[in-house]
Coordinates of C-alpha atoms and ligand atoms in Angstrom, one line a residue:
M1 CA 13.6 28.3 1.8
S2 CA 12.7 24.6 2.2
L3 CA 10.3 23.2 4.7
G4 CA 11.0 19.7 3.4
N5 CA 13.0 18.3 6.3
G6 CA 11.2 15.9 8.6
R7 CA 9.5 12.6 7.5
H8 CA 9.1 12.5 3.7
Y9 CA 6.0 11.2 2.0
L10 CA 6.6 9.2 -1.2
A11 CA 3.1 9.6 -2.7
I12 CA 3.9 7.8 -6.0
P13 CA 1.9 4.8 -7.3
G14 CA 4.4 2.3 -6.2
P15 CA 6.7 1.5 -4.6
S16 CA 4.4 2.6 -1.7
V17 CA 5.2 3.6 1.8
I18 CA 6.8 0.9 3.8
P19 CA 5.6 0.4 7.4
D20 CA 8.1 0.6 10.0
R21 CA 7.1 -2.7 11.3
V22 CA 7.8 -4.3 7.9
L23 CA 11.2 -2.7 7.9
A24 CA 11.9 -3.7 11.4
A25 CA 10.9 -7.4 10.6
M26 CA 13.4 -7.4 7.7
H27 CA 16.2 -6.0 10.0
R28 CA 17.6 -9.4 11.2
P29 CA 20.6 -11.8 10.5
A30 CA 20.4 -14.1 7.5
P31 CA 18.0 -17.1 8.4
N32 CA 18.6 -20.7 7.6
I33 CA 17.0 -21.6 4.2
Y34 CA 17.0 -25.4 5.0
H35 CA 14.9 -25.8 8.0
G36 CA 13.4 -23.8 10.9
E37 CA 11.4 -20.7 11.2
L38 CA 11.6 -19.3 7.5
T39 CA 10.7 -22.6 6.1
E40 CA 7.8 -23.0 8.3
M41 CA 6.5 -19.6 7.5
V42 CA 6.0 -19.9 3.9
P43 CA 2.9 -22.1 3.6
G44 CA 1.1 -19.6 5.8
I45 CA 2.2 -16.7 3.6
V46 CA 0.7 -18.5 0.6
T47 CA -2.6 -19.1 2.5
D48 CA -2.8 -15.5 3.5
L49 CA -1.9 -14.2 -0.1
K50 CA -4.8 -16.4 -1.4
A51 CA -7.1 -14.9 1.0
V52 CA -6.2 -11.3 -0.1
A53 CA -6.7 -12.4 -3.7
G54 CA -10.0 -14.0 -3.0
T55 CA -8.9 -17.5 -4.3
K56 CA -8.9 -21.0 -3.1
H57 CA -6.7 -22.1 -6.1
H58 CA -3.0 -21.9 -6.6
A59 CA -0.3 -19.1 -5.7
A60 CA 3.1 -19.1 -7.0
I61 CA 5.7 -16.7 -5.6
Y62 CA 8.7 -15.3 -7.7
I63 CA 11.7 -13.3 -6.9
S64 CA 10.7 -10.6 -9.4
N65 CA 9.0 -7.4 -9.9
G66 CA 5.6 -6.9 -11.8
H67 CA 7.2 -7.2 -15.2
G68 CA 8.5 -10.7 -14.2
V69 CA 5.1 -12.0 -13.2
W70 CA 3.7 -10.6 -16.5
E71 CA 6.2 -12.9 -18.3
A72 CA 5.5 -15.9 -15.8
A73 CA 1.7 -15.7 -16.5
L74 CA 2.3 -15.4 -20.3
T75 CA 4.9 -18.3 -20.5
N76 CA 2.6 -20.7 -18.5
V77 CA -0.5 -20.4 -20.7
F78 CA 0.6 -19.5 -24.1
S79 CA 2.4 -21.2 -27.1
R80 CA 4.0 -19.1 -29.9
G81 CA 1.3 -18.0 -32.4
D82 CA -1.5 -18.2 -29.9
K83 CA -3.9 -15.2 -29.9
V84 CA -4.7 -13.0 -26.9
L85 CA -7.1 -10.1 -26.8
V86 CA -6.0 -7.1 -24.7
P87 CA -8.6 -4.4 -23.9
A88 CA -6.4 -1.4 -22.9
T89 CA -7.1 1.6 -20.7
G90 CA -3.6 2.9 -20.4
T91 CA 0.2 2.2 -20.6
F92 CA 0.1 -1.0 -18.5
S93 CA -2.2 -3.1 -20.5
E94 CA -0.3 -2.1 -23.4
G95 CA 2.9 -3.0 -21.8
W96 CA 1.7 -6.5 -21.0
A97 CA 0.5 -7.0 -24.7
G98 CA 4.0 -5.8 -25.8
M99 CA 5.7 -8.4 -23.7
A100 CA 3.4 -11.1 -25.1
R101 CA 4.2 -10.1 -28.7
A102 CA 8.1 -10.3 -27.9
L103 CA 7.4 -13.8 -26.9
G104 CA 5.7 -14.6 -30.2
I105 CA 2.2 -14.4 -28.9
D106 CA -0.3 -12.6 -31.2
A107 CA -1.7 -9.8 -29.1
E108 CA -4.6 -7.8 -30.3
V109 CA -5.1 -4.5 -28.5
M110 CA -8.5 -3.0 -28.2
D111 CA -8.1 0.6 -27.2
F112 CA -10.6 2.0 -24.7
G113 CA -8.7 5.4 -24.3
Q114 CA -7.2 6.9 -21.3
R115 CA -10.2 8.2 -19.4
S116 CA -12.9 5.5 -19.0
A117 CA -13.1 1.8 -18.3
I118 CA -13.4 -1.1 -20.8
D119 CA -16.8 -1.1 -22.4
P120 CA -18.0 -4.7 -21.9
A121 CA -20.5 -4.3 -24.8
R122 CA -17.7 -3.7 -27.3
L123 CA -15.7 -6.5 -25.8
A124 CA -18.8 -8.9 -26.1
A125 CA -19.1 -7.9 -29.8
R126 CA -15.4 -8.6 -30.5
L127 CA -15.7 -12.1 -28.7
A128 CA -19.0 -12.9 -30.5
A129 CA -17.2 -12.3 -33.7
D130 CA -14.5 -14.9 -32.8
K131 CA -16.7 -17.8 -33.9
S132 CA -13.8 -20.3 -34.0
H133 CA -12.6 -19.3 -30.6
E134 CA -9.1 -18.3 -31.8
I135 CA -8.8 -16.0 -28.9
K136 CA -7.2 -18.0 -26.1
A137 CA -7.3 -15.3 -23.4
V138 CA -8.7 -11.9 -22.5
M139 CA -5.9 -10.2 -20.7
T140 CA -6.0 -6.7 -19.0
V141 CA -5.4 -4.7 -15.9
Q142 CA -7.8 -4.2 -13.0
V143 CA -6.3 -0.7 -12.5
D144 CA -4.0 1.0 -15.0
T145 CA -1.6 2.9 -13.0
S146 CA -0.9 5.4 -15.8
T147 CA -4.5 6.6 -16.2
S148 CA -5.8 5.5 -12.8
V149 CA -8.7 3.8 -14.7
K150 CA -10.3 0.9 -12.8
N151 CA -12.0 -1.8 -15.0
D152 CA -15.0 -3.8 -13.8
V153 CA -13.5 -7.3 -13.9
A154 CA -16.7 -9.1 -12.9
A155 CA -18.4 -7.5 -15.9
L156 CA -15.7 -8.7 -18.2
R157 CA -16.3 -12.3 -17.1
R158 CA -20.1 -11.8 -17.4
V159 CA -19.9 -10.9 -21.1
M160 CA -17.3 -13.7 -21.8
D161 CA -19.9 -16.2 -20.4
E162 CA -22.8 -14.4 -22.2
V163 CA -21.3 -14.9 -25.6
G164 CA -20.2 -18.4 -24.5
H165 CA -16.5 -17.7 -25.2
P166 CA -14.1 -20.2 -23.5
A167 CA -11.0 -17.8 -23.3
L168 CA -9.0 -17.5 -20.1
L169 CA -9.5 -14.3 -18.1
M170 CA -6.1 -12.9 -17.0
I171 CA -5.9 -9.9 -14.8
D172 CA -3.0 -7.7 -13.6
C173 CA -3.8 -6.4 -10.1
I174 CA -0.2 -5.1 -9.4
A175 CA -1.4 -1.5 -8.8
C176 CA -4.3 -2.3 -6.5
L177 CA -4.4 -5.6 -4.7
G178 CA -5.1 -4.7 -1.1
C179 CA -6.5 -1.4 -2.2
D180 CA -9.4 -2.0 -4.6
D181 CA -11.7 -4.9 -4.0
F182 CA -10.7 -8.0 -6.0
Q183 CA -12.2 -11.4 -5.8
M184 CA -10.5 -13.8 -8.1
D185 CA -12.8 -16.9 -7.8
A186 CA -16.1 -15.0 -7.4
W187 CA -15.4 -13.0 -10.4
G188 CA -14.3 -15.8 -12.5
V189 CA -10.6 -14.9 -13.0
D190 CA -8.4 -17.6 -14.2
V191 CA -5.0 -15.9 -13.8
M192 CA -4.0 -12.9 -11.7
V193 CA -0.7 -11.4 -11.2
T194 CA 0.6 -8.9 -8.6
G195 CA 3.6 -7.5 -6.8
C196 CA 4.5 -7.0 -3.2
Q197 CA 5.5 -3.3 -3.5
K198 CA 2.2 -1.5 -3.8
G199 CA -0.9 -2.5 -1.7
L200 CA 1.3 -5.1 -0.1
M201 CA 3.6 -2.6 1.5
T202 CA 6.9 -4.6 1.1
P203 CA 10.0 -3.4 -0.9
P204 CA 9.9 -4.3 -4.6
G205 CA 11.3 -7.8 -5.1
M206 CA 8.5 -10.4 -5.0
G207 CA 5.8 -11.0 -7.5
F208 CA 2.9 -13.5 -7.4
V209 CA 0.9 -15.4 -9.9
F210 CA -2.6 -16.9 -8.8
F211 CA -4.0 -19.5 -11.2
N212 CA -6.9 -21.9 -11.3
D213 CA -7.1 -25.3 -12.7
K214 CA -8.4 -24.3 -16.0
A215 CA -5.3 -22.0 -16.4
D216 CA -3.2 -25.0 -15.2
R217 CA -4.6 -27.2 -18.1
A218 CA -3.4 -24.6 -20.4
R219 CA -0.1 -24.9 -19.0
E220 CA -0.1 -28.6 -20.2
T221 CA 0.3 -27.7 -23.9
A222 CA 1.9 -24.2 -23.5
N223 CA 5.2 -24.3 -25.4
C224 CA 6.4 -21.1 -23.8
V225 CA 7.1 -22.6 -20.5
T226 CA 10.5 -22.2 -19.2
P227 CA 12.2 -23.8 -16.1
Y228 CA 12.5 -20.6 -14.1
W229 CA 9.0 -19.2 -14.7
D230 CA 7.2 -22.6 -14.6
W231 CA 4.5 -22.3 -12.0
R232 CA 4.0 -25.9 -11.4
P233 CA 7.0 -26.8 -9.1
R234 CA 6.3 -23.6 -7.1
V235 CA 2.9 -24.4 -6.1
D236 CA 3.5 -28.1 -5.2
P237 CA 7.2 -28.1 -4.0
E238 CA 8.8 -31.3 -3.0
M239 CA 11.6 -29.4 -1.4
F240 CA 11.6 -25.9 0.1
Y241 CA 13.8 -24.4 -2.5
L242 CA 11.4 -25.3 -5.3
Y243 CA 9.0 -22.6 -4.0
F244 CA 11.4 -20.1 -5.5
C245 CA 13.4 -22.2 -7.9
G246 CA 16.5 -21.5 -5.8
T247 CA 17.3 -19.5 -2.7
A248 CA 14.3 -17.9 -0.9
P249 CA 13.9 -14.2 -0.8
T250 CA 14.6 -14.4 2.9
H251 CA 14.1 -10.9 4.3
H252 CA 11.4 -10.1 1.9
L253 CA 9.4 -13.1 3.2
Y254 CA 9.8 -11.6 6.8
G255 CA 8.6 -8.2 5.5
L256 CA 5.7 -9.7 3.7
R257 CA 4.6 -11.8 6.7
T258 CA 4.4 -8.6 8.7
A259 CA 2.6 -6.9 6.0
L260 CA 0.0 -9.6 5.8
D261 CA -0.3 -9.7 9.5
M262 CA -1.0 -6.0 9.4
I263 CA -3.8 -6.5 6.8
A264 CA -5.3 -9.2 8.9
E265 CA -5.1 -7.1 12.1
E266 CA -7.0 -4.3 10.4
G267 CA -9.2 -6.8 8.5
L268 CA -9.2 -6.7 4.7
D269 CA -12.6 -5.1 4.5
N270 CA -11.4 -2.2 6.7
V271 CA -8.3 -1.9 4.6
L272 CA -10.4 -1.6 1.4
R273 CA -12.8 0.9 3.2
R274 CA -9.9 3.0 4.2
H275 CA -8.6 3.1 0.8
A276 CA -12.2 4.1 -0.6
V277 CA -12.5 6.9 1.9
L278 CA -9.1 8.3 1.4
A279 CA -9.5 8.1 -2.4
S280 CA -12.8 10.0 -2.2
A281 CA -11.1 12.6 -0.1
V282 CA -8.4 13.1 -2.8
W283 CA -11.2 13.4 -5.6
A284 CA -13.2 15.8 -3.5
A285 CA -10.2 18.1 -3.2
F286 CA -9.4 18.1 -6.9
D287 CA -13.1 18.4 -7.9
R288 CA -13.3 21.5 -5.8
W289 CA -10.0 23.0 -7.1
G290 CA -11.1 22.3 -10.5
E291 CA -14.2 24.4 -10.2
V292 CA -12.1 27.4 -11.4
G293 CA -9.4 26.7 -14.1
P294 CA -8.4 23.7 -16.1
L295 CA -7.3 21.4 -13.3
E296 CA -9.3 18.1 -13.5
L297 CA -9.3 14.4 -12.4
N298 CA -8.3 12.2 -15.5
V299 CA -11.3 9.8 -15.0
P300 CA -14.8 11.6 -14.9
D301 CA -16.7 8.6 -13.7
P302 CA -16.0 7.9 -10.0
G303 CA -17.0 4.3 -10.6
A304 CA -14.2 3.9 -13.0
R305 CA -11.5 5.4 -10.6
S306 CA -9.0 3.4 -8.7
H307 CA -8.8 3.7 -4.8
A308 CA -5.0 3.2 -5.1
V309 CA -3.9 6.0 -7.4
T310 CA -5.3 9.2 -8.8
S311 CA -4.2 10.6 -12.2
V312 CA -4.6 14.5 -12.7
R313 CA -4.7 16.7 -15.7
V314 CA -3.3 20.1 -14.9
G315 CA -4.3 21.6 -18.3
S316 CA -1.0 23.6 -18.7
A317 CA 2.7 22.5 -18.6
K318 CA 3.1 23.2 -14.9
S319 CA 2.8 19.8 -13.3
T320 CA 6.6 19.3 -13.3
A321 CA 7.0 22.8 -11.6
L322 CA 4.4 21.6 -9.0
R323 CA 6.0 18.2 -8.4
E324 CA 9.4 19.8 -8.0
W325 CA 8.0 22.5 -5.6
V326 CA 6.2 20.0 -3.3
E327 CA 9.2 17.7 -3.1
E328 CA 11.9 20.4 -2.6
R329 CA 10.0 22.8 -0.5
A330 CA 7.6 20.5 1.4
G331 CA 8.9 16.9 1.5
L332 CA 6.3 15.3 -0.6
T333 CA 6.9 13.3 -3.8
L334 CA 4.1 13.0 -6.3
G335 CA 4.1 10.6 -9.3
I336 CA 5.0 11.7 -12.8
G337 CA 2.3 11.6 -15.6
L338 CA 3.0 8.3 -17.3
G339 CA 2.0 7.4 -20.9
M340 CA -0.5 10.3 -21.2
A341 CA 1.7 12.3 -23.6
P342 CA 5.0 11.7 -25.4
A343 CA 8.1 12.4 -23.3
G344 CA 9.9 15.5 -24.6
T345 CA 6.8 17.3 -25.5
P346 CA 5.3 20.3 -23.5
E347 CA 2.2 18.1 -23.0
W348 CA 4.2 15.5 -21.0
H349 CA 4.2 18.3 -18.3
H350 CA 0.4 18.4 -18.1
F351 CA -0.1 15.4 -15.9
F352 CA 0.9 14.0 -12.4
R353 CA -0.4 11.1 -10.2
V354 CA -1.0 10.9 -6.5
G355 CA -0.4 7.4 -5.0
H356 CA -2.6 6.6 -1.9
M357 CA -1.9 2.9 -1.7
G358 CA -1.1 0.6 1.2
H359 CA 0.3 2.2 4.5
V360 CA -1.5 5.5 4.1
N361 CA -3.9 7.2 6.5
A362 CA -6.0 10.2 6.9
Q363 CA -3.4 12.6 8.1
M364 CA -1.0 11.6 5.4
V365 CA -3.6 12.1 2.6
L366 CA -4.8 15.4 4.2
G367 CA -1.2 16.6 4.6
A368 CA -0.5 15.7 1.0
L369 CA -3.6 17.5 -0.2
A370 CA -2.8 20.6 1.8
T371 CA 0.8 20.5 0.4
V372 CA -0.5 20.3 -3.2
E373 CA -2.8 23.2 -2.3
A374 CA 0.2 25.3 -1.3
G375 CA 2.0 24.1 -4.3
L376 CA -0.8 25.1 -6.7
T377 CA -0.6 28.6 -5.3
A378 CA 3.2 28.8 -5.3
V379 CA 3.6 27.8 -9.0
G380 CA 0.6 29.6 -10.2
I381 CA -1.8 26.9 -11.1
E382 CA -5.3 28.5 -11.2
H383 CA -7.7 26.7 -8.9
A384 CA -10.7 27.3 -6.7
E385 CA -10.3 27.7 -3.0
G386 CA -11.4 25.0 -0.5
G387 CA -10.1 21.8 -1.9
V388 CA -8.6 20.7 1.4
D389 CA -11.7 21.6 3.2
A390 CA -13.7 19.5 0.9
A391 CA -11.4 16.6 1.6
A392 CA -11.5 17.2 5.4
R393 CA -15.3 17.0 5.3
I394 CA -15.2 13.5 3.8
V395 CA -12.8 12.4 6.6
A396 CA -14.9 14.0 9.2
R397 CA -18.1 12.4 7.9
E398 CA -16.6 8.8 7.3
A399 CA -14.0 8.4 9.9
Ligands
PLP401 C1 3.5 -1.2 -11.1 C2 2.7 -1.8 -12.1 C3 3.3 -2.8 -13.0 C4 4.8 -3.0 -13.2 O1 5.4 -3.5 -11.9 P1 7.1 -3.5 -11.8 O2 7.3 -4.0 -10.5 O3 7.4 -2.0 -12.0 O4 7.6 -4.3 -13.0 C5 2.6 -3.4 -13.9 N1 1.2 -3.3 -14.0 C6 0.6 -2.4 -13.2 C7 -0.9 -2.3 -13.2 C8 1.4 -1.7 -12.3 O5 0.8 -0.9 -11.4

């Protein structure tokens, strides 16, 4: 029988759970886009977005998903033939590199595998070898959503400075802004891209590019700039419609306004702390289950794990059976394994991911873990007893 009726938990790494308050804020008649409340609301949204990103510089809003702001960032700083270095820790860094190549940018991928963070020493050696400063930017993800590897962004900037390389540092925080700590200015990031549908708890449809004056100087000579993706008019609009190069994403803006209010009410530090504790509860459960049998977290080093998403290795082709069981029998949707093994192979079924980003609390995570434990038993994945207990102890200690 199914026990899945009741409130469903979509525990995939984006889009994330949408708060009822955000949905309610979007449930309204169409607002005027020429004057009044909506137009007055947008400057405050820009200010609050910058606070979450840790920057005093510029923020451009796009009607787009994450792929759109990838393209926006690329087109504003590069010319065809420019070289960009892409340290990769999974599918998403490679995806951004692929988009750069399609635009005629020479993207060199440095592969750091699927289970550990970018090694700053290797990056330093590659940059030091670039004596003529051909590399115009270092571009990567803070969190790769496929592997759940978290990179140490501040360390990347440190080695760039140590070797005296003038490249821009461009970071994709789509998976993790509002979940994992990120400080654009303090960490010396020149361009950051994110979307609204993960840590920012708003339905997919808006993307953001944050950039500083150094990046904006690259925009002066970039020959990939196109009218729609140009960030200039969006950050200094003479007319309201120029924020969005056309009609505003009216209802999304109301949703985002409410999501940013919720972050401010909780306090960003508390939001980040909540994600950290809930992530360690997830890790504790999988560590315990994995004491017997092949189940294991994808990232061995806790310091290189995201607080937004966790990738799991099942060690057999049973992850699809597990995902189907928890979804159909218990109302929990887990994320597919992405980019870990080629689609169509048995190995593709060896992985899954748990999203714990955004509007997620202890009872949701403990419920999800207990459901996974039931699923492990039901589909016959070998595991040690006591995973949920281990997670509950973390919650009891930290809450
Ligand atoms: C989700 C995600 C993307 C892609 O975002 P879309 O909205 O699906 O285009 C890119 N990078 C990272 C790190 C992500 O988590």
